[in-house]
Structure formats: structure tokens, C-alpha cells
């Protein structure tokens, strides 16, 4: 996975959702996705629709749902979250890219390699012009995942070019 999202806008930082997200992260890291799922479902209820906190919680919920094996549910939620992040932050924001990358990873995991390739390409296209520190970290993760898939497909020259672009050398 490309990553969990955590934001704490001042307007909702005192509502307790962030504490539940933190507890969910701990449960997830300890290998207890059911407990993480419960925390995140409760956190959703503490966020307002159409807000950054709701988008962050839903993104994390999609990751946990995916880890629990509900790939269709995760895909549906990732798609919803991509639209929400794009509306809130603009289509080239790192959170949009991160979530598209998570969707690409899901497609890769499912063996839907053409869909995964397209999603990785879209993720890269959404962030290519963004040079913030956060964007660079997300960009690096997406490129590495994309190169890994290219290598699995025997497209080593393309994978090397992707890694060269990001790291300045092949890996």
C-alpha cells in the first residue's frame, strides 16, 4: 500500500476522530484489521461529509477493508475517496495520487495488470508537476510500485527508466 492518510484540520481536530484513526493504525499494524475496521467506522461518524477528515478516514477504511479481503468494497471506496480528494484539494494533490496508487496496488494484487498499469500512469500524471516534499514522497512510492509491476511483466528497460527518473539511478 502506498499509504495511510492523516490530516488534522483545526475545525474538527477536537472531535475525537483522529484518536480513533490513531487507534485503528495501531490495531492494523498489530495485525488486527477487524479492530481497526471498528475504530475507523466509528471515526467516520465523527467527521462531516465532504471534508478532509472524512476523506482521510475513508481512505484508511478502504485500506483496512482491502486487507480484510473485501476487494470490491475497497475498490468502490477508493474510487469515492479519489473524487472527494480531487474536489477538496485539486486533482494534482498528493492525497489524490496516494489513493489512486492504492487503487493501482489493489488492481495489481487482483491480477488486473492492465488496470494497475493505467492507474499507476494516472497517479504519476496527477502529481508530476507537484514538487512539494509530501508530493515527492508519494511520487517516489508510486514510481517504485509501477516499476515493480513493469519488472514482473518483463519490461525491465521501462522499469529502469522509471527508477532513473525518480532516483537518478537504477535499482
mmCIF file of C-alpha atoms in Angstrom:
data_model
loop_
_atom_site.group_PDB
_atom_site.id
_atom_site.type_symbol
_atom_site.label_atom_id
_atom_site.label_comp_id
_atom_site.label_asym_id
_atom_site.label_seq_id
_atom_site.Cartn_x
_atom_site.Cartn_y
_atom_site.Cartn_z
ATOM 1 C CA UNK A 1 0.000 0.000 0.000
ATOM 2 C CA UNK A 2 1.114 3.457 -0.744
ATOM 3 C CA UNK A 3 -0.177 4.780 2.471
ATOM 4 C CA UNK A 4 -2.491 5.842 5.173
ATOM 5 C CA UNK A 5 -3.564 9.465 5.279
ATOM 6 C CA UNK A 6 -3.695 11.627 8.365
ATOM 7 C CA UNK A 7 -4.833 15.236 8.455
ATOM 8 C CA UNK A 8 -5.929 17.346 11.377
ATOM 9 C CA UNK A 9 -7.803 20.439 10.208
ATOM 10 C CA UNK A 10 -8.398 22.780 13.115
ATOM 11 C CA UNK A 11 -12.169 22.770 12.692
ATOM 12 C CA UNK A 12 -12.521 19.089 13.519
ATOM 13 C CA UNK A 13 -9.358 18.325 15.490
ATOM 14 C CA UNK A 14 -11.231 18.264 18.789
ATOM 15 C CA UNK A 15 -13.929 15.802 17.718
ATOM 16 C CA UNK A 16 -12.116 12.582 18.571
ATOM 17 C CA UNK A 17 -11.973 11.099 15.085
ATOM 18 C CA UNK A 18 -8.186 11.454 14.971
ATOM 19 C CA UNK A 19 -7.788 9.418 18.184
ATOM 20 C CA UNK A 20 -9.866 6.644 16.643
ATOM 21 C CA UNK A 21 -7.754 6.763 13.467
ATOM 22 C CA UNK A 22 -4.613 6.510 15.586
ATOM 23 C CA UNK A 23 -6.054 3.508 17.454
ATOM 24 C CA UNK A 24 -7.026 1.949 14.123
ATOM 25 C CA UNK A 25 -3.468 2.408 12.866
ATOM 26 C CA UNK A 26 -2.085 0.652 15.928
ATOM 27 C CA UNK A 27 -4.571 -2.211 15.569
ATOM 28 C CA UNK A 28 -3.787 -2.525 11.859
ATOM 29 C CA UNK A 29 -0.043 -2.611 12.484
ATOM 30 C CA UNK A 30 -0.582 -5.305 15.128
ATOM 31 C CA UNK A 31 -2.409 -7.429 12.546
ATOM 32 C CA UNK A 32 -5.943 -6.886 13.846
ATOM 33 C CA UNK A 33 -7.851 -5.481 10.842
ATOM 34 C CA UNK A 34 -11.248 -6.230 12.430
ATOM 35 C CA UNK A 35 -10.473 -3.962 15.376
ATOM 36 C CA UNK A 36 -9.048 -1.324 13.007
ATOM 37 C CA UNK A 37 -12.222 -1.553 10.935
ATOM 38 C CA UNK A 38 -14.385 -0.935 14.021
ATOM 39 C CA UNK A 39 -12.341 2.133 15.024
ATOM 40 C CA UNK A 40 -12.500 3.574 11.514
ATOM 41 C CA UNK A 41 -16.240 3.014 11.151
ATOM 42 C CA UNK A 42 -16.707 4.965 14.376
ATOM 43 C CA UNK A 43 -14.304 7.670 13.176
ATOM 44 C CA UNK A 44 -16.350 8.148 10.002
ATOM 45 C CA UNK A 45 -19.342 9.019 12.169
ATOM 46 C CA UNK A 46 -17.336 11.788 13.859
ATOM 47 C CA UNK A 47 -16.432 13.542 10.605
ATOM 48 C CA UNK A 48 -18.541 15.803 8.453
ATOM 49 C CA UNK A 49 -19.414 14.713 4.907
ATOM 50 C CA UNK A 50 -17.338 16.357 2.188
ATOM 51 C CA UNK A 51 -14.438 17.299 4.481
ATOM 52 C CA UNK A 52 -10.732 16.435 4.590
ATOM 53 C CA UNK A 53 -11.147 14.409 7.793
ATOM 54 C CA UNK A 54 -13.894 12.337 6.135
ATOM 55 C CA UNK A 55 -11.686 11.743 3.082
ATOM 56 C CA UNK A 56 -8.726 10.713 5.273
ATOM 57 C CA UNK A 57 -10.805 8.320 7.351
ATOM 58 C CA UNK A 58 -12.460 6.794 4.272
ATOM 59 C CA UNK A 59 -9.073 6.299 2.599
ATOM 60 C CA UNK A 60 -7.791 4.481 5.670
ATOM 61 C CA UNK A 61 -11.020 2.491 5.848
ATOM 62 C CA UNK A 62 -10.524 1.380 2.234
ATOM 63 C CA UNK A 63 -7.015 0.161 3.072
ATOM 64 C CA UNK A 64 -8.299 -1.873 6.010
ATOM 65 C CA UNK A 65 -11.250 -3.220 4.009
ATOM 66 C CA UNK A 66 -8.790 -4.318 1.325
ATOM 67 C CA UNK A 67 -6.571 -6.004 3.923
ATOM 68 C CA UNK A 68 -9.655 -7.788 5.239
ATOM 69 C CA UNK A 69 -10.231 -9.293 1.804
ATOM 70 C CA UNK A 70 -13.197 -7.249 0.574
ATOM 71 C CA UNK A 71 -11.532 -6.113 -2.639
ATOM 72 C CA UNK A 72 -14.753 -4.931 -4.302
ATOM 73 C CA UNK A 73 -15.649 -2.847 -1.248
ATOM 74 C CA UNK A 74 -12.157 -1.365 -1.145
ATOM 75 C CA UNK A 75 -12.246 -0.527 -4.856
ATOM 76 C CA UNK A 76 -15.577 1.249 -4.508
ATOM 77 C CA UNK A 77 -14.352 3.243 -1.523
ATOM 78 C CA UNK A 78 -11.033 4.187 -3.175
ATOM 79 C CA UNK A 79 -12.966 5.498 -6.181
ATOM 80 C CA UNK A 80 -15.206 7.579 -3.920
ATOM 81 C CA UNK A 81 -12.217 8.941 -1.988
ATOM 82 C CA UNK A 82 -10.330 9.886 -5.174
ATOM 83 C CA UNK A 83 -13.265 12.065 -6.205
ATOM 84 C CA UNK A 84 -13.563 13.585 -2.750
ATOM 85 C CA UNK A 85 -9.854 14.418 -2.516
ATOM 86 C CA UNK A 86 -9.879 15.898 -6.028
ATOM 87 C CA UNK A 87 -12.851 18.093 -5.121
ATOM 88 C CA UNK A 88 -11.283 19.216 -1.835
ATOM 89 C CA UNK A 89 -7.628 19.595 -2.799
ATOM 90 C CA UNK A 90 -7.385 19.576 -6.596
ATOM 91 C CA UNK A 91 -6.505 16.701 -8.893
ATOM 92 C CA UNK A 92 -2.720 17.065 -8.510
ATOM 93 C CA UNK A 93 -2.684 16.854 -4.708
ATOM 94 C CA UNK A 94 -0.590 14.071 -3.117
ATOM 95 C CA UNK A 95 -3.659 12.576 -1.418
ATOM 96 C CA UNK A 96 -5.319 12.074 -4.812
ATOM 97 C CA UNK A 97 -2.176 10.403 -6.094
ATOM 98 C CA UNK A 98 -1.785 8.300 -2.940
ATOM 99 C CA UNK A 99 -5.332 6.981 -3.256
ATOM 100 C CA UNK A 100 -5.004 6.304 -6.990
ATOM 101 C CA UNK A 101 -1.803 4.452 -6.118
ATOM 102 C CA UNK A 102 -3.688 2.403 -3.542
ATOM 103 C CA UNK A 103 -6.246 1.547 -6.225
ATOM 104 C CA UNK A 104 -3.420 0.575 -8.591
ATOM 105 C CA UNK A 105 -1.950 -1.662 -5.885
ATOM 106 C CA UNK A 106 -5.367 -3.277 -5.434
ATOM 107 C CA UNK A 107 -5.646 -3.966 -9.167
ATOM 108 C CA UNK A 108 -2.110 -5.367 -9.147
ATOM 109 C CA UNK A 109 -2.994 -7.639 -6.235
ATOM 110 C CA UNK A 110 -6.088 -8.847 -8.105
ATOM 111 C CA UNK A 111 -4.021 -9.671 -11.161
ATOM 112 C CA UNK A 112 -5.769 -6.966 -13.191
ATOM 113 C CA UNK A 113 -2.444 -5.845 -14.578
ATOM 114 C CA UNK A 114 -3.737 -3.623 -17.389
ATOM 115 C CA UNK A 115 -5.924 -1.755 -14.894
ATOM 116 C CA UNK A 116 -2.991 -1.494 -12.495
ATOM 117 C CA UNK A 117 -0.725 -0.095 -15.219
ATOM 118 C CA UNK A 118 -3.314 2.515 -16.182
ATOM 119 C CA UNK A 119 -3.896 3.513 -12.560
ATOM 120 C CA UNK A 120 -0.149 3.888 -11.911
ATOM 121 C CA UNK A 121 0.163 6.028 -15.055
ATOM 122 C CA UNK A 122 -2.764 8.177 -13.908
ATOM 123 C CA UNK A 123 -1.269 8.529 -10.414
ATOM 124 C CA UNK A 124 2.028 9.664 -11.911
ATOM 125 C CA UNK A 125 0.276 12.090 -14.244
ATOM 126 C CA UNK A 126 -1.688 13.635 -11.362
ATOM 127 C CA UNK A 127 1.426 14.526 -9.400
ATOM 128 C CA UNK A 128 4.223 15.031 -11.911
ATOM 129 C CA UNK A 129 4.209 18.827 -11.635
ATOM 130 C CA UNK A 130 3.863 18.940 -7.847
ATOM 131 C CA UNK A 131 7.275 19.308 -6.178
ATOM 132 C CA UNK A 132 6.338 19.666 -2.510
ATOM 133 C CA UNK A 133 8.085 17.364 -0.026
ATOM 134 C CA UNK A 134 4.888 15.355 0.520
ATOM 135 C CA UNK A 135 4.401 15.015 -3.240
ATOM 136 C CA UNK A 136 7.970 13.804 -3.707
ATOM 137 C CA UNK A 137 7.458 11.031 -1.147
ATOM 138 C CA UNK A 138 4.189 9.907 -2.724
ATOM 139 C CA UNK A 139 5.660 10.219 -6.220
ATOM 140 C CA UNK A 140 8.581 8.010 -5.210
ATOM 141 C CA UNK A 141 6.285 5.319 -3.785
ATOM 142 C CA UNK A 142 4.058 5.295 -6.880
ATOM 143 C CA UNK A 143 7.024 5.109 -9.241
ATOM 144 C CA UNK A 144 8.573 2.224 -7.283
ATOM 145 C CA UNK A 145 5.297 0.274 -7.348
ATOM 146 C CA UNK A 146 4.904 0.970 -11.064
ATOM 147 C CA UNK A 147 8.478 -0.153 -11.782
ATOM 148 C CA UNK A 148 7.902 -3.330 -9.756
ATOM 149 C CA UNK A 149 4.901 -4.191 -11.917
ATOM 150 C CA UNK A 150 6.852 -3.427 -15.090
ATOM 151 C CA UNK A 151 9.606 -5.797 -13.927
ATOM 152 C CA UNK A 152 7.038 -8.529 -13.256
ATOM 153 C CA UNK A 153 5.883 -8.072 -16.850
ATOM 154 C CA UNK A 154 9.465 -8.400 -18.109
ATOM 155 C CA UNK A 155 9.612 -4.734 -19.089
ATOM 156 C CA UNK A 156 12.931 -4.106 -17.339
ATOM 157 C CA UNK A 157 14.110 -1.281 -19.602
ATOM 158 C CA UNK A 158 10.932 0.705 -18.858
ATOM 159 C CA UNK A 159 11.266 -0.053 -15.151
ATOM 160 C CA UNK A 160 14.862 1.192 -15.205
ATOM 161 C CA UNK A 161 13.754 4.442 -16.877
ATOM 162 C CA UNK A 162 11.064 4.982 -14.226
ATOM 163 C CA UNK A 163 13.541 4.436 -11.402
ATOM 164 C CA UNK A 164 16.133 6.620 -13.149
ATOM 165 C CA UNK A 165 13.565 9.429 -13.275
ATOM 166 C CA UNK A 166 12.937 9.246 -9.544
ATOM 167 C CA UNK A 167 16.241 8.207 -8.034
ATOM 168 C CA UNK A 168 18.757 9.223 -10.671
ATOM 169 C CA UNK A 169 19.946 5.627 -10.909
ATOM 170 C CA UNK A 170 18.521 2.160 -11.426
ATOM 171 C CA UNK A 171 17.698 -0.128 -8.544
#
